[in-house]
PDB file of C-alpha atoms in Angstrom:
ATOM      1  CA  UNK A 733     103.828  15.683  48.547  1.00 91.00           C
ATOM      2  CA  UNK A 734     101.264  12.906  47.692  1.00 96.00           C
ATOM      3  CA  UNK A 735     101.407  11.624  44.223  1.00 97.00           C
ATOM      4  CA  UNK A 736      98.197   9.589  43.009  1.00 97.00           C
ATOM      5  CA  UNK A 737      98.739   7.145  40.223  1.00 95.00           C
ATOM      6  CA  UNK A 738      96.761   4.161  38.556  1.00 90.00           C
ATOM      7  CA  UNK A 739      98.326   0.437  39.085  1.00 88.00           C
ATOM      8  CA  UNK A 740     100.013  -0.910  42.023  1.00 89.00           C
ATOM      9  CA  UNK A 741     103.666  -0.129  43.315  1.00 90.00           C
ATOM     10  CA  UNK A 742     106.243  -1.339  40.753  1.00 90.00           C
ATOM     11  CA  UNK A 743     103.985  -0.108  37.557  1.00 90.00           C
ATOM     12  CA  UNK A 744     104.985   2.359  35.000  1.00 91.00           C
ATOM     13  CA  UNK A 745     102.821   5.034  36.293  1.00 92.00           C
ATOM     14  CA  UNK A 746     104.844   4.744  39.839  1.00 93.00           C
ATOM     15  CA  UNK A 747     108.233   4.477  38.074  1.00 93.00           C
ATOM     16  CA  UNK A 748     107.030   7.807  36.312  1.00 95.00           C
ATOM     17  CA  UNK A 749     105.575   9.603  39.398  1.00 95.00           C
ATOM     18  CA  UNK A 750     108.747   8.172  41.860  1.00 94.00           C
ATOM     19  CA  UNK A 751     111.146   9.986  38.277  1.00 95.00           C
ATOM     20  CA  UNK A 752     109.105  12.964  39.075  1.00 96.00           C
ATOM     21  CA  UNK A 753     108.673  13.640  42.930  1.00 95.00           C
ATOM     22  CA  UNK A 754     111.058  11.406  44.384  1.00 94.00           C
ATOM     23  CA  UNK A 755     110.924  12.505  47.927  1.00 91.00           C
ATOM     24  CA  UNK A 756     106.932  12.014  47.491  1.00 89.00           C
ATOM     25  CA  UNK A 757     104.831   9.720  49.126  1.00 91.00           C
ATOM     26  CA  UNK A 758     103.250   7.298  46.228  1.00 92.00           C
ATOM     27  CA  UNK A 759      99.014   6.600  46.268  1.00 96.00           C
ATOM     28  CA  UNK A 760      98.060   3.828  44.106  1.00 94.00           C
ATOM     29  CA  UNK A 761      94.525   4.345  42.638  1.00 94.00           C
ATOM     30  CA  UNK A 762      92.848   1.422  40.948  1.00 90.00           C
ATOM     31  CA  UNK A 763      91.331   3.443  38.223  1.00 89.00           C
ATOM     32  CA  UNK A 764      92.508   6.689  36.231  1.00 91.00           C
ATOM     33  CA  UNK A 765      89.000   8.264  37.718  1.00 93.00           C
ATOM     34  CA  UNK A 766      89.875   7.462  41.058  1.00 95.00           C
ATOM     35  CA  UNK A 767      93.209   9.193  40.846  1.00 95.00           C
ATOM     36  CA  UNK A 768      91.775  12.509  39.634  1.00 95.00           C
ATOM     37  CA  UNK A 769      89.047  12.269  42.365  1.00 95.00           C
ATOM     38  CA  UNK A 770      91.795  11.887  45.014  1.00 97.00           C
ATOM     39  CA  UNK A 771      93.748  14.750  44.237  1.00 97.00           C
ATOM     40  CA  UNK A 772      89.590  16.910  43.257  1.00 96.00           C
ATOM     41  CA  UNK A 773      89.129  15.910  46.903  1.00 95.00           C
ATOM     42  CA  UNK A 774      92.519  16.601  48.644  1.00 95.00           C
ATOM     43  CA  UNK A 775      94.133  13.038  49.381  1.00 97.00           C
ATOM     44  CA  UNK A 776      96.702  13.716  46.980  1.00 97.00           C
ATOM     45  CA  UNK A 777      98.536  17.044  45.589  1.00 97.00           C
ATOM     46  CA  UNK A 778      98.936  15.381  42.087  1.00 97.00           C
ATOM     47  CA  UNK A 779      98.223  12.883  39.800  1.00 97.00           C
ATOM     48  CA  UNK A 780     100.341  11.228  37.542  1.00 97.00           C
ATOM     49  CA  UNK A 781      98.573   9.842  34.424  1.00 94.00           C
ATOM     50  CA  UNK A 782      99.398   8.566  31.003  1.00 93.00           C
ATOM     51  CA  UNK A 783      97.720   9.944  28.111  1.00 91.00           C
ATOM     52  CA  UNK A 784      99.673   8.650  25.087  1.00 88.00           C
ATOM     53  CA  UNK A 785     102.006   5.993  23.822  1.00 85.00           C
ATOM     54  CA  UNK A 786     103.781   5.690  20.923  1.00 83.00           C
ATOM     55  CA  UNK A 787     103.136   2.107  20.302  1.00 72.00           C
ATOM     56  CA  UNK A 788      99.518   2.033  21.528  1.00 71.00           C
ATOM     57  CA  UNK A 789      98.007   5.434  20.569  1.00 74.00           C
ATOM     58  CA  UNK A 790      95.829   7.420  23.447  1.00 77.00           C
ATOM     59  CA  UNK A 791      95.241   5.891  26.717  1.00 74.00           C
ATOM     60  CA  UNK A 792      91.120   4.765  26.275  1.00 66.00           C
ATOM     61  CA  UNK A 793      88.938   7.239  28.610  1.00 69.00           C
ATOM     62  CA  UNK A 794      91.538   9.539  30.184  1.00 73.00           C
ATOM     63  CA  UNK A 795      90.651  12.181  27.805  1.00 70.00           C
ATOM     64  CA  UNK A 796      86.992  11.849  28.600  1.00 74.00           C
ATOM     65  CA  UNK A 797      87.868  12.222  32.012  1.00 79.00           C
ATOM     66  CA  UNK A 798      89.615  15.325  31.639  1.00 81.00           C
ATOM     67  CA  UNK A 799      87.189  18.310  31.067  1.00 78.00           C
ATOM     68  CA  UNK A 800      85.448  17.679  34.208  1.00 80.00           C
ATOM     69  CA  UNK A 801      87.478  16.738  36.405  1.00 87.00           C
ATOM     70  CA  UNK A 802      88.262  20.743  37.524  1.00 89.00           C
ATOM     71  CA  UNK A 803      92.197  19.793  37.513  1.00 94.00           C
ATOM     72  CA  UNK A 804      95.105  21.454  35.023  1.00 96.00           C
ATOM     73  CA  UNK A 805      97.990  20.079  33.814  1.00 96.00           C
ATOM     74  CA  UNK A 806     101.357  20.918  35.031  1.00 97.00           C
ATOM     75  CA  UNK A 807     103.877  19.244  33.971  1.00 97.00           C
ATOM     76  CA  UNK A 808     104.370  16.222  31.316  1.00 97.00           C
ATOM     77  CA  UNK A 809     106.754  13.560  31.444  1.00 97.00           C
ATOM     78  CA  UNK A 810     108.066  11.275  28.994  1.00 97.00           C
ATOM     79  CA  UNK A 811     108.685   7.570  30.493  1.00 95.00           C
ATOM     80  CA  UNK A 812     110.921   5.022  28.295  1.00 93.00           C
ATOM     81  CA  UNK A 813     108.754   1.874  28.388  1.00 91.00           C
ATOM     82  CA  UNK A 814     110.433  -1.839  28.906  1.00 93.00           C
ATOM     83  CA  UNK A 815     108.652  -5.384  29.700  1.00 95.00           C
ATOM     84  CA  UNK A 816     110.160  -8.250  31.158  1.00 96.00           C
ATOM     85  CA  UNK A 817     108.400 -11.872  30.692  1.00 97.00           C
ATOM     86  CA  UNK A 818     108.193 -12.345  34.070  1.00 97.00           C
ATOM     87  CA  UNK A 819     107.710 -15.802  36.346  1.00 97.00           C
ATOM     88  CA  UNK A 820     107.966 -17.968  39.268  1.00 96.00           C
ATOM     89  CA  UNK A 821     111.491 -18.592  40.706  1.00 96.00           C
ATOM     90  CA  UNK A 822     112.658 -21.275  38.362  1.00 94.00           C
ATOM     91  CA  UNK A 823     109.940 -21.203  36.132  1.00 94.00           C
ATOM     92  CA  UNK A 824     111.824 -22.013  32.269  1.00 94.00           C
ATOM     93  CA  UNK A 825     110.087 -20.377  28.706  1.00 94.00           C
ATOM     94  CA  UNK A 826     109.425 -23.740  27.816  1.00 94.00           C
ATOM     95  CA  UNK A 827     106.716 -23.962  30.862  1.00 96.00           C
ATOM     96  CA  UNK A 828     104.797 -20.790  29.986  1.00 96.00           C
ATOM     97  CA  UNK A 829     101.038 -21.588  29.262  1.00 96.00           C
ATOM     98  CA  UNK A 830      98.959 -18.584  29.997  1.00 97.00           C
ATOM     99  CA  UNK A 831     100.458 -14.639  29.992  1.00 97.00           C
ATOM    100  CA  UNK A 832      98.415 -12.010  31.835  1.00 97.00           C
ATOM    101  CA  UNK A 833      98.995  -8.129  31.969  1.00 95.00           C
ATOM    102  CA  UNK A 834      97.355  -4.788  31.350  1.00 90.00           C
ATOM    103  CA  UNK A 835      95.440  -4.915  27.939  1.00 88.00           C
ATOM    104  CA  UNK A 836      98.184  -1.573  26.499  1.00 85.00           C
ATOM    105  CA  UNK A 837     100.989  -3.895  27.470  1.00 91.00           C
ATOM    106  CA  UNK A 838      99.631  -7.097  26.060  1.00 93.00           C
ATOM    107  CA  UNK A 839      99.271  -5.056  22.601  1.00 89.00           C
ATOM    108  CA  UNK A 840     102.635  -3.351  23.345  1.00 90.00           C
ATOM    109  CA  UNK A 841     104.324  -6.981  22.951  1.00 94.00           C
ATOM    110  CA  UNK A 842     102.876  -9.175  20.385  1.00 93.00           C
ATOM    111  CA  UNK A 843     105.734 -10.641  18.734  1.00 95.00           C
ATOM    112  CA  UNK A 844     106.617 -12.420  21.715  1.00 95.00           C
ATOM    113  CA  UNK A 845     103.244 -13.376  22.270  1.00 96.00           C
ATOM    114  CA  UNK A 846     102.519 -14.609  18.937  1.00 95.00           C
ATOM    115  CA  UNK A 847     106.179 -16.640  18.991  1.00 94.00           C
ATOM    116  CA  UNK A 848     105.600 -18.121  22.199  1.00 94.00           C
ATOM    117  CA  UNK A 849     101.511 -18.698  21.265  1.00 94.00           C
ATOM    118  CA  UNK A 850     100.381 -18.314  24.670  1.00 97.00           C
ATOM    119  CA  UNK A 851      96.746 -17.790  25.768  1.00 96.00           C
ATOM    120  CA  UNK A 852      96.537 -13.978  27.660  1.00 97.00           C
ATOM    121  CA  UNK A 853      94.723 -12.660  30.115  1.00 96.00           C
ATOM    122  CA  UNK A 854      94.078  -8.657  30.849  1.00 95.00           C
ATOM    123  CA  UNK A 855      94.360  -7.619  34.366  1.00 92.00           C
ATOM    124  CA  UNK A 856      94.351  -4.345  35.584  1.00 86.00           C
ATOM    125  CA  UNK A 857      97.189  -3.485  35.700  1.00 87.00           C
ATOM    126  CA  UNK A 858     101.392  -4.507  34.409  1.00 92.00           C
ATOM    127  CA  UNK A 859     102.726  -4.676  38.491  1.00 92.00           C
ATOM    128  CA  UNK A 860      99.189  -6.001  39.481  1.00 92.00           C
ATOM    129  CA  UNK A 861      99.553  -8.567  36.921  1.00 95.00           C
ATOM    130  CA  UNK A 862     103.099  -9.510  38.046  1.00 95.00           C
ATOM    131  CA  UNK A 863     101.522  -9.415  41.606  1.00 95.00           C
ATOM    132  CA  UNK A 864      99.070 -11.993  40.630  1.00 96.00           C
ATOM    133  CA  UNK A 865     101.834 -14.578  39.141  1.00 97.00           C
ATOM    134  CA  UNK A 866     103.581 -14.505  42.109  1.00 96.00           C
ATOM    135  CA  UNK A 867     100.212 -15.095  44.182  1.00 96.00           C
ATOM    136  CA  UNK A 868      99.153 -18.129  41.638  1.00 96.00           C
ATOM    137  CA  UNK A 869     102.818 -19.740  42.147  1.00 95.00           C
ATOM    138  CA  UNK A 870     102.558 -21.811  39.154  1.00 96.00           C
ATOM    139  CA  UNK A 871     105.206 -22.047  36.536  1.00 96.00           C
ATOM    140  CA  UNK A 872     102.748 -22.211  33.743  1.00 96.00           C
ATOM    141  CA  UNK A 873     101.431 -18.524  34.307  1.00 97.00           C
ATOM    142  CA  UNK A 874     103.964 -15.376  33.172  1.00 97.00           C
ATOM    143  CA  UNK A 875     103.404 -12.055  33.125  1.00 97.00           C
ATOM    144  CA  UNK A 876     104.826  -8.782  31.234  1.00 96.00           C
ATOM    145  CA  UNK A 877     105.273  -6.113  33.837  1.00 95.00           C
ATOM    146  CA  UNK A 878     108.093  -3.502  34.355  1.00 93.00           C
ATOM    147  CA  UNK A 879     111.397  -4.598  35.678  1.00 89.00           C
ATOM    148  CA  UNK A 880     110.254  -2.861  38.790  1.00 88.00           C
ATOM    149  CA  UNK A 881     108.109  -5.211  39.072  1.00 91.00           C
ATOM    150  CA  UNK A 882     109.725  -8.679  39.335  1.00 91.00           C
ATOM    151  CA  UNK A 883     112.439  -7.889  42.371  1.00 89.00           C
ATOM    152  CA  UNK A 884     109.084  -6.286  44.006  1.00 91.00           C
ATOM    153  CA  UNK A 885     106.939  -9.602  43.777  1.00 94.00           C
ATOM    154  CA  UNK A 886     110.156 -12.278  44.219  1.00 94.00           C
ATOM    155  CA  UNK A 887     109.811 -13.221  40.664  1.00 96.00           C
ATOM    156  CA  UNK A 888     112.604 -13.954  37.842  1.00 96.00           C
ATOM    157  CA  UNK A 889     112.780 -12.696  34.754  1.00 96.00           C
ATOM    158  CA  UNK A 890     112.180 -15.327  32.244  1.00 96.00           C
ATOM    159  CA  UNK A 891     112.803 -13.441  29.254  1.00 96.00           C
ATOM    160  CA  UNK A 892     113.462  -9.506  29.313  1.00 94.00           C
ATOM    161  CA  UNK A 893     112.953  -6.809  27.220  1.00 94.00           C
ATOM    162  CA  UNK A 894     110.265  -8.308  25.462  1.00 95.00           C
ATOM    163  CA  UNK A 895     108.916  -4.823  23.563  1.00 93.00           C
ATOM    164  CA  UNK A 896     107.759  -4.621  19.734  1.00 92.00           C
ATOM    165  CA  UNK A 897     109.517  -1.125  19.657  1.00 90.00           C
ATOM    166  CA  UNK A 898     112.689  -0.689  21.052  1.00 88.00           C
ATOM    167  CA  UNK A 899     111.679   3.142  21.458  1.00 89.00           C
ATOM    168  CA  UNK A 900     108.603   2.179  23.361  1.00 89.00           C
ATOM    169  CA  UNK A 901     107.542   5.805  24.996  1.00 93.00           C
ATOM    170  CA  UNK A 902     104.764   6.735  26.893  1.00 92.00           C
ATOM    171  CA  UNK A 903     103.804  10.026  27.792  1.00 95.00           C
ATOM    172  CA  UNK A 904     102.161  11.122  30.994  1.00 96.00           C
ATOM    173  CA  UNK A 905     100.773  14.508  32.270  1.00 96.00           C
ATOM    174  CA  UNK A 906     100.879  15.573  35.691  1.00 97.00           C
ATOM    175  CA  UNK A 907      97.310  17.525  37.493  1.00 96.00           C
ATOM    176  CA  UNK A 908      96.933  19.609  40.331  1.00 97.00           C
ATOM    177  CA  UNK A 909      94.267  21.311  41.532  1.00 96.00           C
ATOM    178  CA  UNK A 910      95.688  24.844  40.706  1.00 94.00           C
ATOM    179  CA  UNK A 911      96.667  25.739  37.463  1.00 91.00           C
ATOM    180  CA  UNK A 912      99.837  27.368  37.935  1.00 91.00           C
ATOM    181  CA  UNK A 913     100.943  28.180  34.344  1.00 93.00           C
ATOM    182  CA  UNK A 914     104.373  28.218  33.377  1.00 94.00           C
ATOM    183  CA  UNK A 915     105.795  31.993  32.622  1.00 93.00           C
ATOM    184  CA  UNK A 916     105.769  33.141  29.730  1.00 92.00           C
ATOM    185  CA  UNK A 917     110.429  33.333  29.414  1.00 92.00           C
ATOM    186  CA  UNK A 918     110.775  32.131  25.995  1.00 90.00           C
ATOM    187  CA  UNK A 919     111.148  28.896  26.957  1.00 93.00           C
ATOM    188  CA  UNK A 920     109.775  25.726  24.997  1.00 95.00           C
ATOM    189  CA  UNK A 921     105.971  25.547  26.361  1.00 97.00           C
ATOM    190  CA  UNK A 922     102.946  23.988  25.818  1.00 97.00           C
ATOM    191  CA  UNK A 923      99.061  24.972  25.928  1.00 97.00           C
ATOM    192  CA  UNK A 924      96.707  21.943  26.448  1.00 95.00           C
ATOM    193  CA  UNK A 925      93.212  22.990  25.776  1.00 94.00           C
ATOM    194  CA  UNK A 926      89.484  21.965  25.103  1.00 92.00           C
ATOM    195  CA  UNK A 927      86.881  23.425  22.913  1.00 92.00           C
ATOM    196  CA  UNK A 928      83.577  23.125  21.376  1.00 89.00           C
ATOM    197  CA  UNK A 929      82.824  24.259  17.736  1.00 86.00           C
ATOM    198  CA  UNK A 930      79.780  25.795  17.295  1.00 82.00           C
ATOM    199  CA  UNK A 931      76.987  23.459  14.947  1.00 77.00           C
ATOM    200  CA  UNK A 932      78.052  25.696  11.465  1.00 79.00           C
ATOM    201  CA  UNK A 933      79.290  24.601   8.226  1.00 83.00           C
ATOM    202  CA  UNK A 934      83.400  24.942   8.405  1.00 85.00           C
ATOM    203  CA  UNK A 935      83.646  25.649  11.957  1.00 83.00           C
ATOM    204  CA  UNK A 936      86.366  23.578  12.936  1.00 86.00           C
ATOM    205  CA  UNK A 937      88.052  24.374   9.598  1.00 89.00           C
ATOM    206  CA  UNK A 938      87.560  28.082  11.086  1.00 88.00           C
ATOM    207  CA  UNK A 939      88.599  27.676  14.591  1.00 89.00           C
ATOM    208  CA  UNK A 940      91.867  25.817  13.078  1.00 91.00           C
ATOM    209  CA  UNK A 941      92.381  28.822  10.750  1.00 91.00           C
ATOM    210  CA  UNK A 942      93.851  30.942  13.131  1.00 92.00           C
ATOM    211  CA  UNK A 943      96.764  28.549  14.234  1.00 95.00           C
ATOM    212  CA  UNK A 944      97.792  27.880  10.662  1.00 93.00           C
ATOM    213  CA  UNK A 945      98.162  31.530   9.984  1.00 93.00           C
ATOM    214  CA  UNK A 946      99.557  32.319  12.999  1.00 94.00           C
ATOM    215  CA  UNK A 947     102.473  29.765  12.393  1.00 95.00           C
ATOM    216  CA  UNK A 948     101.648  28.164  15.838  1.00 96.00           C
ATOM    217  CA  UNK A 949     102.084  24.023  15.522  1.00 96.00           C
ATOM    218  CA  UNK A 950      99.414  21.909  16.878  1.00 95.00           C
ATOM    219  CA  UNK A 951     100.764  18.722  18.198  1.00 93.00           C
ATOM    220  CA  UNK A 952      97.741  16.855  18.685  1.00 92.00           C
ATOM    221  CA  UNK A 953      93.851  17.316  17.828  1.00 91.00           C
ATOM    222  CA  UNK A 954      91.556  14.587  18.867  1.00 87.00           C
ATOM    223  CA  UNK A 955      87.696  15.037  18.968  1.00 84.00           C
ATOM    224  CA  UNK A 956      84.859  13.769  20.999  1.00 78.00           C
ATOM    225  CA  UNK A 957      81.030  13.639  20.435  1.00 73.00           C
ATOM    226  CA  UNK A 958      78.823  15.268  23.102  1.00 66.00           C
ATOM    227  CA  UNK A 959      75.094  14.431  24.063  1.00 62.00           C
ATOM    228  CA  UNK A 960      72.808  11.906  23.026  1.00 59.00           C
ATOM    229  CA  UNK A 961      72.113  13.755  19.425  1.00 59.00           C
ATOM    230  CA  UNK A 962      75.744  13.669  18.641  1.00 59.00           C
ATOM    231  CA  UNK A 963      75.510  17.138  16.772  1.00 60.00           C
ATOM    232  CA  UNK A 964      78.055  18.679  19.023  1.00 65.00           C
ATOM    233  CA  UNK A 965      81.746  17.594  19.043  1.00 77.00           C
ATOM    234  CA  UNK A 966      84.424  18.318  21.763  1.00 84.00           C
ATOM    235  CA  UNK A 967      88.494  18.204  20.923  1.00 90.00           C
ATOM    236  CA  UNK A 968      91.057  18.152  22.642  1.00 91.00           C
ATOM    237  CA  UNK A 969      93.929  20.232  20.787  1.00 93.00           C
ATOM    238  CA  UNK A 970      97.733  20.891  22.016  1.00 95.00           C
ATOM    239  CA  UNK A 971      99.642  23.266  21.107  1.00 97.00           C
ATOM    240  CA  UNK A 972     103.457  24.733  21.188  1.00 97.00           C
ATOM    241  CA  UNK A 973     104.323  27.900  22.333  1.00 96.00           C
ATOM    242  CA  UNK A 974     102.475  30.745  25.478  1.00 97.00           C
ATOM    243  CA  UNK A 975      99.321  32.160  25.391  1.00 96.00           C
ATOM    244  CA  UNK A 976     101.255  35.496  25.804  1.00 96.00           C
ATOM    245  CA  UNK A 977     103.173  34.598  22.974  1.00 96.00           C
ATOM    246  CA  UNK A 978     101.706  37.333  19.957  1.00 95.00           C
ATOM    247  CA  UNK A 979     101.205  34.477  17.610  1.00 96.00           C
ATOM    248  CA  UNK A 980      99.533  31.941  20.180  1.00 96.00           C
ATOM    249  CA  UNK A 981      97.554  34.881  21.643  1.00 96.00           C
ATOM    250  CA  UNK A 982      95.835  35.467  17.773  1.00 95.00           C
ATOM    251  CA  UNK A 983      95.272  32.113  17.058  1.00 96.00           C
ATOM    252  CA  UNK A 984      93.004  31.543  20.079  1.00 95.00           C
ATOM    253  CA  UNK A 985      91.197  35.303  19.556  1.00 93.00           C
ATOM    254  CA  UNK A 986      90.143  33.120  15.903  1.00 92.00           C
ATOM    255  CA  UNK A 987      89.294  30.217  17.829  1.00 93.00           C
ATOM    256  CA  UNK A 988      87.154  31.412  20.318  1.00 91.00           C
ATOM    257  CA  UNK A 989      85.327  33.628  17.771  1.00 89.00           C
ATOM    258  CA  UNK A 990      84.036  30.236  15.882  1.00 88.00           C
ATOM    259  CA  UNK A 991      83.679  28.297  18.939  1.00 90.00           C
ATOM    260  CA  UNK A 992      80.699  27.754  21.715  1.00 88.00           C
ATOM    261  CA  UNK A 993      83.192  27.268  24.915  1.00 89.00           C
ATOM    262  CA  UNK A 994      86.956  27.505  25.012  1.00 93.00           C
ATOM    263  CA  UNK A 995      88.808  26.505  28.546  1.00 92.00           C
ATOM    264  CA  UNK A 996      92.671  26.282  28.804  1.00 94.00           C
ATOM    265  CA  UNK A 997      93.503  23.014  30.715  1.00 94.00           C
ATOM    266  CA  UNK A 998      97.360  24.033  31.291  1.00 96.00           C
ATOM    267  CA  UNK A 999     100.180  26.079  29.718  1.00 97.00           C
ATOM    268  CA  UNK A1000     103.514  23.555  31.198  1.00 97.00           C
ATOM    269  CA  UNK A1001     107.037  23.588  30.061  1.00 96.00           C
ATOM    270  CA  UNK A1002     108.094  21.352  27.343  1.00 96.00           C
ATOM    271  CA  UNK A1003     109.848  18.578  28.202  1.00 95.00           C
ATOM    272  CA  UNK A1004     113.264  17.467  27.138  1.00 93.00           C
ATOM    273  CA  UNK A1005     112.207  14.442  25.619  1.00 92.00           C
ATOM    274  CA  UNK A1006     110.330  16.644  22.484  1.00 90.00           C
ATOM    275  CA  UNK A1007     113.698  17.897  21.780  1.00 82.00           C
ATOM    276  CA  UNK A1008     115.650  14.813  21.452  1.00 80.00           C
ATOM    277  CA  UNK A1009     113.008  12.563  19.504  1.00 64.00           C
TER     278      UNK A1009
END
């Protein structure tokens, strides 16, 4: 098993994929695209990407990336966050001067930023950034990276747990190149999907319709202008529950009625974490 992820070893999306397949063999990707392109073309059996936190919102262009990528979700997983100020061996709080780290986790802290008033800088990713302290070798540059990421790079923790939100949670979804739905057992499930309304007055009212009648809950809608025009729009909707289930099955007969393209981008069992939160 080859897991692709985006960042370098140490980062939040290998703690997540290692939590998932731990007997896999890790492939760090330097950009979301480049992950889905290496499992599209067979380097990798998954990919492990983040699509939500709770701090930060959606994860910029992943959902763009999505619909044509060919690839279905499988799985999700849901990844307690934590951020450790992170320096040179010996390197005091009092020496910090610049802090660099992935632009999510530089808005995921900014208490401690704004306390300590330190200058930032984005890199590409949290581990990458820590990589790049360690590299530099100067006490006056920190980063906020995983604690992964500090033992992995020979760095000390010069302040930890540095989070706004204590409950810091980001979500991530796992593709594959075959859809493999999960079976309809009664189970918690959920459907992931993408469609486009047709250009009518109240069609997405219409195509929405169906899921409120039906009693089925969407958890998330988001929408997305297509073409230069910008007359079409896109979303991206998930649901709870089967397609086999009699409710779920009705809502989508609506939806499809009102809309120009409908395509089911996984049906994956729920995970824990939505029944504890």
């Amino acid at each position: 098993m080859i897991a692709a992820y985006q960042g370098e070893a140490g980062s939040n999306s290998a703690t997540a994929a290692r939590a998932l397949y731990p007997e896999s063999a890790g492939l760090p990707c330097t950009s979301f695209e480049q992950a889905l392109d290496a499992v599209t073309l067979g380097a990798a059996d998954v990919a492990v990407i983040p699509v939500d936190n709770s701090a930060a919102g959606r994860v910029a262009d992943v959902h763009h990336l999505l619909p044509d990528s060919g690839l279905f979700i499988i799985a999700e997983y849901f990844l307690a966050i934590r951020f450790d100020l992170v320096g040179v061996p010996g390197a005091t709080l009092d020496q910090v001067e610049c802090v660099r780290s992935h632009v999510h986790a530089l808005g995921q802290c900014r208490k401690v930023l704004r306390e300590g008033g330190w200058r930032t800088l984005v890199s590409d990713d949290t581990a990458g950034a820590a990589r790049e302290v360690a590299e530099l070798g100067d006490p006056r540059h920190a980063a906020l990276a995983p604690p992964a990421a500090a033992a992995l790079h020979g760095l000390q923790v010069v302040r930890s747990g540095v989070e706004d939100d204590p409950d810091n949670t980001t979500r991530f979804v796992v593709l594959s190149r075959d859809a493999a739905p999960a079976p309809a057992t009664g189970e918690p499930t959920m459907t992931s999907l993408f469609f486009s309304v047709r250009n009518i007055p109240s069609a997405l009212y219409k195509t929405l319709g169906g899921f409120a009648t039906s009693g089925v809950n969407l958890t998330k809608i988001e929408s997305y202008q297509m073409g230069a025009g910008l007359n079409a729009s896109r979303f991206y909707i998930e649901i709870e529950g089967h397609p086999d289930d009699r409710s779920v099955a009705l809502a989508l007969h609506e939806l499809s009625f009102f809309s120009s393209e409908v395509r089911v981008l996984g049906v994956y069992p729920a995970h824990p974490h939505r029944l504890t939160a």
